[in-house]
CSV table of C-alpha atoms and ligand atoms in Angstrom, one decimal:
chain,number,residue,atom,x,y,z
A,1352,VAL,CA,105.9,83.8,66.7
A,1353,THR,CA,101.7,85.0,66.3
A,1354,ASP,CA,100.3,81.6,67.4
A,1355,GLN,CA,102.6,81.5,70.3
A,1356,ALA,CA,100.9,80.8,73.6
A,1357,PHE,CA,101.9,82.2,76.9
A,1358,THR,CA,100.7,81.3,80.3
A,1359,ALA,CA,99.8,83.4,83.6
A,1360,LEU,CA,99.0,82.5,86.9
A,1361,ALA,CA,97.1,84.9,88.7
A,1362,PHE,CA,95.9,85.7,92.6
A,1363,SER,CA,94.1,87.9,94.5
A,1364,GLY,CA,95.8,89.4,97.8
A,1365,SER,CA,92.2,89.9,99.1
A,1366,LEU,CA,90.0,87.2,100.6
A,1367,ARG,CA,87.1,89.7,101.0
A,1368,ALA,CA,84.0,88.4,99.0
A,1369,GLY,CA,83.2,91.7,97.2
A,1370,SER,CA,87.1,92.4,96.5
A,1371,ALA,CA,87.8,94.8,93.8
A,1372,ASN,CA,91.2,93.4,93.5
A,1373,THR,CA,89.9,89.9,92.9
A,1374,ALA,CA,87.4,91.5,90.5
A,1375,LEU,CA,90.6,92.9,88.7
A,1376,VAL,CA,92.0,89.6,88.4
A,1377,ARG,CA,88.9,88.2,86.9
A,1378,LEU,CA,88.2,91.2,84.8
A,1379,ALA,CA,92.1,90.6,83.2
A,1380,LYS,CA,91.1,86.9,82.6
A,1381,ARG,CA,88.1,88.1,80.6
A,1382,VAL,CA,89.8,90.5,78.4
A,1383,ALA,CA,93.1,88.7,78.2
A,1384,PRO,CA,94.6,88.5,74.5
A,1385,PRO,CA,94.2,85.3,72.9
A,1386,GLU,CA,98.1,84.2,73.0
A,1387,LEU,CA,98.0,84.7,76.9
A,1388,ASP,CA,96.2,81.7,79.0
A,1389,ILE,CA,95.5,83.4,82.6
A,1390,ASP,CA,95.1,80.7,85.4
A,1391,ILE,CA,93.6,82.1,88.5
A,1392,ILE,CA,94.5,80.3,91.7
A,1393,ASP,CA,92.5,80.7,94.8
A,1394,TRP,CA,94.7,79.0,97.3
A,1395,VAL,CA,97.6,81.1,98.1
A,1396,ASP,CA,95.9,81.6,101.6
A,1397,GLU,CA,96.7,77.9,102.1
A,1398,LEU,CA,100.5,78.6,102.1
A,1399,PRO,CA,101.9,78.6,105.7
A,1400,TRP,CA,103.3,81.7,106.9
A,1401,MET,CA,106.7,82.1,105.8
A,1402,ASN,CA,109.2,79.9,107.9
A,1403,PRO,CA,112.6,79.4,106.5
A,1404,ASP,CA,112.8,76.1,108.9
A,1405,LEU,CA,109.9,74.9,106.4
A,1406,GLU,CA,112.1,75.2,103.3
A,1407,THR,CA,114.2,72.2,104.3
A,1408,ASP,CA,111.4,69.9,103.6
A,1409,PRO,CA,108.6,72.2,102.2
A,1410,PRO,CA,105.2,71.3,102.4
A,1411,ALA,CA,103.5,69.9,99.5
A,1412,ILE,CA,101.3,73.4,99.1
A,1413,VAL,CA,104.7,75.6,99.0
A,1414,GLN,CA,106.1,72.9,96.6
A,1415,ARG,CA,102.9,73.3,94.6
A,1416,TRP,CA,103.3,77.2,94.5
A,1417,TRP,CA,106.7,76.9,93.2
A,1418,ASP,CA,106.1,74.3,90.5
A,1419,ALA,CA,103.2,76.6,89.3
A,1420,LEU,CA,105.4,79.6,88.9
A,1421,ARG,CA,108.2,78.0,87.3
A,1422,ARG,CA,105.7,76.4,84.7
A,1423,VAL,CA,104.0,80.0,83.9
A,1424,ASP,CA,105.6,83.0,81.8
A,1425,ALA,CA,103.9,85.7,84.0
A,1426,LEU,CA,102.3,86.2,87.5
A,1427,ILE,CA,99.5,88.7,87.8
A,1428,VAL,CA,98.6,89.9,91.0
A,1429,GLY,CA,95.3,91.6,92.2
A,1430,LEU,CA,97.3,93.7,94.8
A,1431,PRO,CA,95.4,95.6,97.8
A,1432,GLU,CA,97.1,97.9,99.5
A,1433,TYR,CA,96.8,97.9,103.5
A,1434,ASN,CA,98.7,100.7,105.1
A,1435,PHE,CA,100.8,101.6,102.1
A,1436,THR,CA,102.0,98.1,101.5
A,1437,PRO,CA,100.7,94.8,100.2
A,1438,SER,CA,98.3,93.0,102.1
A,1439,ALA,CA,99.8,90.4,104.1
A,1440,LEU,CA,98.3,87.4,102.3
A,1441,ALA,CA,99.7,89.1,98.9
A,1442,LYS,CA,103.3,89.6,100.7
A,1443,ASN,CA,103.4,85.9,102.3
A,1444,ALA,CA,102.9,84.3,98.7
A,1445,ILE,CA,105.3,86.5,97.0
A,1446,ASP,CA,107.9,86.1,99.8
A,1447,TRP,CA,107.7,82.2,99.2
A,1448,ALA,CA,107.8,82.8,95.7
A,1449,THR,CA,111.5,84.5,96.2
A,1450,ARG,CA,112.6,81.2,97.5
A,1451,PRO,CA,114.6,79.0,97.9
A,1452,PRO,CA,117.6,81.4,97.5
A,1453,ALA,CA,119.6,79.2,95.2
A,1454,ASP,CA,116.7,78.7,92.7
A,1455,ARG,CA,114.2,81.3,93.2
A,1456,ALA,CA,110.8,80.4,92.0
A,1457,ILE,CA,110.0,84.0,90.5
A,1458,ALA,CA,113.3,84.3,88.7
A,1459,GLY,CA,112.6,84.9,85.2
A,1460,THR,CA,108.9,85.6,85.6
A,1461,VAL,CA,107.2,88.6,84.1
A,1462,VAL,CA,105.2,90.1,87.1
A,1463,ALA,CA,102.2,92.6,86.9
A,1464,PHE,CA,100.3,94.5,89.6
A,1465,LEU,CA,96.6,95.3,89.1
A,1466,SER,CA,95.5,97.5,92.2
A,1467,ALA,CA,92.5,98.8,93.4
A,1468,ALA,CA,92.6,100.8,96.7
A,1469,GLY,CA,92.1,104.2,98.2
A,1470,ARG,CA,93.0,107.8,96.7
A,1471,SER,CA,96.3,106.7,95.5
A,1472,GLY,CA,95.4,103.5,94.1
A,1473,GLY,CA,97.7,101.4,95.3
A,1474,GLN,CA,101.0,103.0,93.9
A,1475,HIS,CA,102.8,102.5,97.5
A,1476,ALA,CA,101.8,98.9,97.8
A,1477,GLN,CA,103.0,98.3,94.1
A,1478,ASP,CA,106.3,100.3,94.4
A,1479,SER,CA,107.2,98.8,97.8
A,1480,ILE,CA,107.9,95.4,96.4
A,1481,SER,CA,108.5,95.9,92.7
A,1482,GLY,CA,112.4,97.1,93.4
A,1483,VAL,CA,113.2,94.2,95.1
A,1484,LEU,CA,111.3,91.7,92.9
A,1485,VAL,CA,113.9,93.0,89.9
A,1486,LEU,CA,116.7,92.0,92.5
A,1487,MET,CA,115.3,88.7,92.8
A,1488,GLY,CA,115.1,88.0,89.3
A,1489,ALA,CA,111.6,89.1,88.1
A,1490,VAL,CA,110.5,91.0,85.3
A,1491,ILE,CA,108.2,93.9,86.6
A,1492,VAL,CA,105.6,95.4,84.0
A,1493,GLY,CA,105.6,98.8,85.5
A,1494,GLU,CA,103.9,101.4,83.0
A,1495,PRO,CA,100.7,101.4,82.1
A,1496,HIS,CA,100.1,101.1,85.5
A,1497,VAL,CA,96.5,99.8,86.8
A,1498,ARG,CA,95.8,101.6,90.1
A,1499,LEU,CA,92.2,102.2,90.5
A,1500,ALA,CA,91.5,104.8,93.0
A,1501,LEU,CA,88.2,104.2,94.8
A,1502,PRO,CA,86.5,102.2,91.9
A,1503,GLY,CA,83.3,101.3,93.9
A,1504,GLU,CA,80.6,100.3,91.8
A,1505,GLN,CA,82.5,100.9,88.4
A,1506,LEU,CA,83.9,97.3,89.2
A,1507,ARG,CA,81.6,94.4,90.0
A,1508,PRO,CA,83.2,91.3,91.9
A,1509,ASP,CA,82.5,89.2,89.1
A,1510,GLY,CA,85.0,91.1,87.0
A,1511,THR,CA,82.7,92.7,84.8
A,1512,THR,CA,82.6,96.6,84.2
A,1513,ASP,CA,80.8,98.9,82.2
A,1514,ASP,CA,83.6,101.5,82.8
A,1515,ALA,CA,85.8,101.7,79.3
A,1516,ALA,CA,88.8,103.5,81.1
A,1517,ILE,CA,89.0,100.2,83.5
A,1518,ASP,CA,88.6,97.7,80.7
A,1519,ALA,CA,90.7,99.6,78.4
A,1520,ALA,CA,93.5,99.9,81.3
A,1521,VAL,CA,93.6,96.2,82.2
A,1522,ARG,CA,93.6,95.4,78.7
A,1523,ALA,CA,96.8,97.7,78.1
A,1524,LYS,CA,98.6,96.0,81.0
A,1525,LEU,CA,98.2,92.8,79.6
A,1526,ASP,CA,99.5,93.9,76.2
A,1527,ALA,CA,102.2,94.8,78.1
A,1528,VAL,CA,102.7,91.7,80.0
A,1529,VAL,CA,103.0,90.0,76.6
A,1530,SER,CA,105.2,92.0,75.2
A,1531,ALA,CA,107.4,91.6,78.3
A,1532,ILE,CA,107.3,87.9,78.0
A,1533,ARG,CA,108.4,88.4,74.3
A,1534,ALA,CA,111.3,90.5,75.0
A,1535,SER,CA,112.2,88.1,77.9
A,1536,ARG,CA,112.1,85.1,75.7
A,1537,SER,CA,114.3,86.7,72.9
A,1538,ALA,CA,116.5,88.1,75.2
B,39,LIG,C1,93.9,97.2,107.1
B,39,LIG,C2,93.5,98.1,106.0
B,39,LIG,C3,94.5,98.9,105.5
B,39,LIG,C4,94.3,100.0,104.4
B,39,LIG,N1,95.2,100.6,104.0
B,39,LIG,C5,95.1,101.3,102.8
B,39,LIG,C6,96.2,102.2,102.4
B,39,LIG,O1,97.1,102.2,102.9
B,39,LIG,N2,96.0,103.0,101.1
B,39,LIG,C7,94.7,102.6,100.4
B,39,LIG,O2,94.6,103.0,99.5
B,39,LIG,N3,93.7,101.9,100.9
B,39,LIG,C8,94.0,101.1,102.1
B,39,LIG,N4,93.1,100.6,102.6
B,39,LIG,C9,91.8,100.6,101.9
B,39,LIG,C10,91.7,99.3,100.8
B,39,LIG,O3,92.6,99.5,99.8
B,39,LIG,C11,90.2,99.0,100.5
B,39,LIG,O4,89.5,98.6,101.3
B,39,LIG,C12,90.3,98.1,99.1
B,39,LIG,O5,88.9,98.0,98.6
B,39,LIG,C13,90.4,96.6,99.6
B,39,LIG,O6,90.7,95.8,98.6
B,39,LIG,P1,89.8,94.8,98.4
B,39,LIG,O7,88.4,95.7,97.5
B,39,LIG,O8,90.3,93.9,97.3
B,39,LIG,O9,89.3,94.1,99.4
B,39,LIG,C14,93.0,99.5,103.5
B,39,LIG,C15,92.3,98.6,104.0
B,39,LIG,C16,92.4,97.8,104.9
B,39,LIG,C17,91.4,96.8,105.5
């Protein structure tokens, strides 16, 4: 199983040009192990606000999101913390991912959060959504956490960093993602 290729979809929950969470997603793509192919998508802001009425005849963008999730092994989210919870952008994309109830797009997907936030590094945002995603059938990669407190200039918007600890933390997270995919495939 050494030459097995795994795939991950990644998005940032921040639209800010200088976003540290977008930087984390870009860093993940840069340092991903060879067996994990990461596809960064930048169109989750085109998803409509969650409205169950739309589920009877889902808009093309919703179908695109569901199809993309079902094709990959893992979802990596650069998750900002706004008022102790995920940014509305991230939450909306995640809410759509938990639908439709009979065949949730997120079911069976390994999910990993990378956060850069204030003092607690996004812990509240990650914790607030992780438990319920398990109930929705996702496989959450908890530890090792990537919860950067006030990364400032150690993390550049293009996803480069001179901070060895940040680099190592993201690599360790991705190794855990690969392990979780392997474990869920052999289960
Ligand atoms: C509306 C709003 C609420 C915020 N609430 C929190 C919070 O509860 N905890 C925290 O650590 N940081 C909070 N922050 C700070 C963000 O984590 C910080 O601005 C971070 O850099 C945003 O992510 P980004 O760099 O990817 O845009 C908040 C920022 C905004 C705009």
